Tab-separated table of C-alpha atoms in Angstrom:
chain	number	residue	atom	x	y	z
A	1	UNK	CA	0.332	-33.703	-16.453
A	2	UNK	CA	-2.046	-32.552	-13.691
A	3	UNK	CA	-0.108	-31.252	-10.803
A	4	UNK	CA	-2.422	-31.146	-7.019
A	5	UNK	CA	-5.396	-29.733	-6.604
A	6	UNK	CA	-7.078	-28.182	-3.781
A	7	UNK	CA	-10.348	-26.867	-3.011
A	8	UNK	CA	-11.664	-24.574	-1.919
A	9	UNK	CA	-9.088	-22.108	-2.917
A	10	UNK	CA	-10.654	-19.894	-0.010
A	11	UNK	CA	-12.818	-20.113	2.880
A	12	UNK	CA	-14.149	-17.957	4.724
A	13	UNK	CA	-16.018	-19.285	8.341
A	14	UNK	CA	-17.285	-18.710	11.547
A	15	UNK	CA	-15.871	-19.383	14.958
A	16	UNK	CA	-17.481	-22.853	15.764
A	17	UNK	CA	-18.026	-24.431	12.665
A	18	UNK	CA	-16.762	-27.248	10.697
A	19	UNK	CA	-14.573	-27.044	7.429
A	20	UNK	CA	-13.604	-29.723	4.842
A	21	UNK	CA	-10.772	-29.552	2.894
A	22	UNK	CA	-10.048	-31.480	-0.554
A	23	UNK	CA	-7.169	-32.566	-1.993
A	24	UNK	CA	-6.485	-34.345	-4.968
A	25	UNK	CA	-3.039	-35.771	-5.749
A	26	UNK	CA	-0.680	-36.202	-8.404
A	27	UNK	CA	-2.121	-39.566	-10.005
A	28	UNK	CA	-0.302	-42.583	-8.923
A	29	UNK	CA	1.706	-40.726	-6.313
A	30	UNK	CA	0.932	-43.157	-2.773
A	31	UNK	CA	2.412	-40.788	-0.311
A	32	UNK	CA	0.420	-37.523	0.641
A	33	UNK	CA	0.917	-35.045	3.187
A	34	UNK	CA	-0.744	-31.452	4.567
A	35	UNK	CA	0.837	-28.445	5.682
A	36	UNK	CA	-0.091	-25.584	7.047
A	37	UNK	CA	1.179	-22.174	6.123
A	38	UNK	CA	0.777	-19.278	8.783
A	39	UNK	CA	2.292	-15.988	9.996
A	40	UNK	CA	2.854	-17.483	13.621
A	41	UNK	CA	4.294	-20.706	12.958
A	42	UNK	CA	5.505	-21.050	9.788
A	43	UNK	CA	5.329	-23.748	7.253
A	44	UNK	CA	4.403	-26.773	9.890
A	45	UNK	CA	3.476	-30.539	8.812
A	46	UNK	CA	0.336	-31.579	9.829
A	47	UNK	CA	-0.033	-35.628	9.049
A	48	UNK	CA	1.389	-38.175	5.860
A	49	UNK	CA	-0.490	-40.704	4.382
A	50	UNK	CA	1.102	-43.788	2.385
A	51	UNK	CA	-0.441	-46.191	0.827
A	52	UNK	CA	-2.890	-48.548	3.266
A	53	UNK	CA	0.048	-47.565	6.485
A	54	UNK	CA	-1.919	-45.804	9.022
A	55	UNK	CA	-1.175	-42.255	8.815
A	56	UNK	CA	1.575	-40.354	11.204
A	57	UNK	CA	-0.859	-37.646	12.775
A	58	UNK	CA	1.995	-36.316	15.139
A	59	UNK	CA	1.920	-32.764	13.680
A	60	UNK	CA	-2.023	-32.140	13.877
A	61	UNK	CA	-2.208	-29.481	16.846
A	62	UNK	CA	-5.321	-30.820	18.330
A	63	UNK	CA	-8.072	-33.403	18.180
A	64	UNK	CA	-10.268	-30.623	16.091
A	65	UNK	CA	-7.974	-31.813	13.498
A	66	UNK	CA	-8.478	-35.040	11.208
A	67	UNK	CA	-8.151	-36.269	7.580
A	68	UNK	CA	-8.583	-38.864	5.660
A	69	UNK	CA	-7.999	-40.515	2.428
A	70	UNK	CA	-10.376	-42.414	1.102
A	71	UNK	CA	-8.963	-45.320	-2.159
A	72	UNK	CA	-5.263	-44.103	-1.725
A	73	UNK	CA	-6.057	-40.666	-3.585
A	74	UNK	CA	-8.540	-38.205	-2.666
A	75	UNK	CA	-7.603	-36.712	1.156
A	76	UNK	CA	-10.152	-34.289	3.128
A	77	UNK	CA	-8.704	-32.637	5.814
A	78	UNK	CA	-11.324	-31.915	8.488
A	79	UNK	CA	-11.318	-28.770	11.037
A	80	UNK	CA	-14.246	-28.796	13.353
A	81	UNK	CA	-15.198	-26.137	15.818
A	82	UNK	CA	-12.879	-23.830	14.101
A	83	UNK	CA	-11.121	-21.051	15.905
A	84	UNK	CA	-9.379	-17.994	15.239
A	85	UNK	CA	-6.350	-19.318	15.448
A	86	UNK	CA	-7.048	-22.181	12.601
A	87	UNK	CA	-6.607	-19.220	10.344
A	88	UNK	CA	-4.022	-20.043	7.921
A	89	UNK	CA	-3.406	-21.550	4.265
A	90	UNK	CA	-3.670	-25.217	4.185
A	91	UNK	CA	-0.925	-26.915	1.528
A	92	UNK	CA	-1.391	-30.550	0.142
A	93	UNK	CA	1.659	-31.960	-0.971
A	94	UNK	CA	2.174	-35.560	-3.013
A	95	UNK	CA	5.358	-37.518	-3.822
A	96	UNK	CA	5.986	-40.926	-5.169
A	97	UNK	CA	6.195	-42.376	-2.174
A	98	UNK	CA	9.249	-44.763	-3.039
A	99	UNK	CA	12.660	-44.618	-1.825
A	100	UNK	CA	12.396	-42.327	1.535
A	101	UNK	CA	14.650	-39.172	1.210
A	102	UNK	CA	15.520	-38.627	-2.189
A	103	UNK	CA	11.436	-38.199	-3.099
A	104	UNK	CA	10.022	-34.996	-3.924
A	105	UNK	CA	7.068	-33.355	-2.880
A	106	UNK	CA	4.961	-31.512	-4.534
A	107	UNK	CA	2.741	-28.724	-3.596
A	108	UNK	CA	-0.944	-27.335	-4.165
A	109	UNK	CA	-1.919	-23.987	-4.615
A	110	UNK	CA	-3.669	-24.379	-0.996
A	111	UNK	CA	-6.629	-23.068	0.790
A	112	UNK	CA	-6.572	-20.178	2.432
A	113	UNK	CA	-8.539	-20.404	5.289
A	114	UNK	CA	-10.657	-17.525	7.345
A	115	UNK	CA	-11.956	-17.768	10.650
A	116	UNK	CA	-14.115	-14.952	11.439
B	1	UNK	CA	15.065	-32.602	16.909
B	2	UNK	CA	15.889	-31.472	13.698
B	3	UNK	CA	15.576	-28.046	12.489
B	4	UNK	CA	16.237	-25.625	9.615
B	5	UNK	CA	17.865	-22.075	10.518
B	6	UNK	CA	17.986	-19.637	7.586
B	7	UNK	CA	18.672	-15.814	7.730
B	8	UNK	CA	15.743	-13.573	7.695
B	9	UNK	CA	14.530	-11.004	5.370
B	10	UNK	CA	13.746	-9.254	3.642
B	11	UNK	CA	16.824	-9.354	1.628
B	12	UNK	CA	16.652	-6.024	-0.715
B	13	UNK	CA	18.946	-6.076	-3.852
B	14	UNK	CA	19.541	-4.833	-7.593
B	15	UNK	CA	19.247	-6.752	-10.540
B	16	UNK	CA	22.268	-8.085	-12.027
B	17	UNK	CA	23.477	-8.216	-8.150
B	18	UNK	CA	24.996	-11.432	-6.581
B	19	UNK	CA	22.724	-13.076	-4.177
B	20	UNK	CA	23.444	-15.457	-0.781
B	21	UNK	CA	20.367	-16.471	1.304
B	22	UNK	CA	22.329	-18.917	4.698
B	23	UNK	CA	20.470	-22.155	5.362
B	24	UNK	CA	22.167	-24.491	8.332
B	25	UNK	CA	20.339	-27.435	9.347
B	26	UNK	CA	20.382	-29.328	12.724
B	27	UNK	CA	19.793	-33.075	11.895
B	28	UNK	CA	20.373	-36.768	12.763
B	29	UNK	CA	21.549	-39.111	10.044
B	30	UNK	CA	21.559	-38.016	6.784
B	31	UNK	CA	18.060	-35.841	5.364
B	32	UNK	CA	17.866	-34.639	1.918
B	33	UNK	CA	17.855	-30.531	1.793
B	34	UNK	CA	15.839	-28.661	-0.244
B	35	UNK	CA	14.876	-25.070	-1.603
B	36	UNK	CA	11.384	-23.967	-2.252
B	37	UNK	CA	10.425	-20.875	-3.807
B	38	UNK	CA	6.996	-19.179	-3.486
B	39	UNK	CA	6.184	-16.414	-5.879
B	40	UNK	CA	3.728	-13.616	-5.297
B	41	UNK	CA	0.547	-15.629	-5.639
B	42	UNK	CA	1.166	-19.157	-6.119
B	43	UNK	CA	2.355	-22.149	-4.395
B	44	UNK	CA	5.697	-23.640	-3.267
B	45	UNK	CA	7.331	-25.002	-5.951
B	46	UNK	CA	10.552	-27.066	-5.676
B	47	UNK	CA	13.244	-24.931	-6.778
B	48	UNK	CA	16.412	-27.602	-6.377
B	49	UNK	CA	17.706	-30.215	-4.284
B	50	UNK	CA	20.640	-32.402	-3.231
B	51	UNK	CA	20.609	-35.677	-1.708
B	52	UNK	CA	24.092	-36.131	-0.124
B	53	UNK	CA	26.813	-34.779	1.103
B	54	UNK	CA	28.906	-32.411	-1.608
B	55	UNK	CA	26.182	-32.858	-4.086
B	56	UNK	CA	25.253	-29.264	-5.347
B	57	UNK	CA	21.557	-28.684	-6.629
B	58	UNK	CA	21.055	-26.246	-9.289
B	59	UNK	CA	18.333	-24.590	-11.569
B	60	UNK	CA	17.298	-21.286	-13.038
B	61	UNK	CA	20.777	-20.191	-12.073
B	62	UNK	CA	20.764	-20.626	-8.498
B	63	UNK	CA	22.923	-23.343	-6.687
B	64	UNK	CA	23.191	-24.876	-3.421
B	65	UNK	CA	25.633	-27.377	-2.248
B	66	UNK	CA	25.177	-29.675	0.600
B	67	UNK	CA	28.039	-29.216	2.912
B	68	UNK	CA	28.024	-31.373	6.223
B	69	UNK	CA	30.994	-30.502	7.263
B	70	UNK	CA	29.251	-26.593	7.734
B	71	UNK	CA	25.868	-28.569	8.101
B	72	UNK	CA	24.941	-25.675	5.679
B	73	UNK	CA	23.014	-25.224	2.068
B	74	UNK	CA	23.282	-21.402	1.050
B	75	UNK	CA	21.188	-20.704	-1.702
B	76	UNK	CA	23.394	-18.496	-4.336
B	77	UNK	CA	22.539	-16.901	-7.850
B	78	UNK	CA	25.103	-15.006	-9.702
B	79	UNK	CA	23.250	-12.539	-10.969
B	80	UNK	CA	19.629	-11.600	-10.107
B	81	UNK	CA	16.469	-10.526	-12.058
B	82	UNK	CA	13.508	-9.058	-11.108
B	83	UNK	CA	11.526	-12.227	-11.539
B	84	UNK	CA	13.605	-13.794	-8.936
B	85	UNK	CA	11.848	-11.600	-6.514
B	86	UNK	CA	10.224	-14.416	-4.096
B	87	UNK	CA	10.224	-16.020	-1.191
B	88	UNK	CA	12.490	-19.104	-0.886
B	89	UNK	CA	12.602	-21.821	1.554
B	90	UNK	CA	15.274	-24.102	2.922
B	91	UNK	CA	13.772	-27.578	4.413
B	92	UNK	CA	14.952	-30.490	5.276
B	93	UNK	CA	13.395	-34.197	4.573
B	94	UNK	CA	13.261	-36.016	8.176
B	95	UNK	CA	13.657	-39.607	7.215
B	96	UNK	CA	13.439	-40.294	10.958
B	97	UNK	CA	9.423	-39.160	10.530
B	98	UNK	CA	7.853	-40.577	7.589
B	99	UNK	CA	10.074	-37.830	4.986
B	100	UNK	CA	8.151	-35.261	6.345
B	101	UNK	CA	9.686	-31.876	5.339
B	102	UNK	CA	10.832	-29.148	7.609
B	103	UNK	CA	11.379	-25.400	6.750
B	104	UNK	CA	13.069	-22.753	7.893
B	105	UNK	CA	10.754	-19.695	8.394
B	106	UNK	CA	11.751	-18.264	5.051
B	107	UNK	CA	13.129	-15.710	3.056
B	108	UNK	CA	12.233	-12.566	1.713
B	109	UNK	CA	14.059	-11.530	-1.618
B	110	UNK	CA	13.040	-7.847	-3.565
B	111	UNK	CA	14.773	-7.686	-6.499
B	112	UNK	CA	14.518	-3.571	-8.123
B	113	UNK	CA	15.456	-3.151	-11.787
């Protein structure tokens, strides 16, 4: 079956503006979650969503930062007033969202983001 | 908190050669560990997995056993290929924090015919 989807694949921006991010899940999975992949820091979580929960932000590294997911599937991750430093590829991962632990997440290609 | 620790690159070897990428952990209670493997080009993919204590994860030839008693998960393939040439990942699954995963900062592997 489908596996996740991202978009854009790349981005390229300027200082200052806002970006939107898309992901679309594995159908039926209820637990999603975004990474973010860069030279600096690694592989880093950003913030989970399950189900109707509210989401665990704690890894978003600043209130530029936000996402949502709107019906339990689609998620848009939202940068505004991008800076240099935002320059990284974003990863979407899905999982079941069942039994805690043994689940397995799966990843998106990601969007590789540029902040000129 | 918890962490991942896992030995750097870039790890340089023949084909056919034995392979050992280290992976410790630092964790509270009991997470799930995983590997991840990028490939030139694409996107994590899960590569194998083990749940508990002593339970070794295995595909395409590599293994990894969870050891707690170490509080280790060395990644190990008998004998590389070319195509192996990737970079893998080691994470952990904090069940503390909603499952989310944490990664060591990766691995480097160059595999030459």
């Amino acid at each position: 079956g489908a596996g996740v989807s991202q978009s854009p694949s790349n981005k390229v921006t300027e200082k200052g503006k806002d970006v939107e991010l898309r992901c679309d899940p594995i159908s039926g999975h209820t637990a999603l979650y975004w990474y973010r992949q860069s030279l600096g820091q690694g592989l880093e979580f950003l913030i989970y969503f399950q189900g109707n929960s509210a989401p665990d932000k704690s890894g978003l590294p600043s209130d530029r930062f936000s996402a949502e997911r709107t019906g339990g599937s689609v998620s848009t991750l939202t940068i505004q007033r991008t800076q240099q430093e935002d320059s990284a590829v974003y990863l979407c991962a899905s999982s079941l969202g069942g039994a805690l632990q043994t689940d397995t997440q799966y990843f998106g290609p990601g969007t590789r983001l540029t902040v000129l | 908190g918890n962490s991942v620790t896992q030995m750097e690159g870039p790890v340089t070897l023949s084909e056919e050669a034995f392979l050992t990428i280290n992976c410790t952990y630092t964790a509270t209670g009991y997470p799930s560990l995983f590997w991840y493997v990028q490939y030139p080009g694409e996107g994590l993919q899960l590569l194998l997995k083990a749940t508990k204590a002593d339970d070794k994860g295995s595909n395409k030839g590599f293994e990894a056993t969870y050891r707690k008693e170490t509080t280790s998960f060395h990644l190990e393939k008998g004998s590389v290929q070319v195509s192996d040439s990737a970079v893998y990942f080691c994470a952990l699954s904090d069940w503390e924090h909603t499952d989310k995963l944490i990664f060591g900062t990766g691995t480097r592997l160059q595999v030459f015919p």
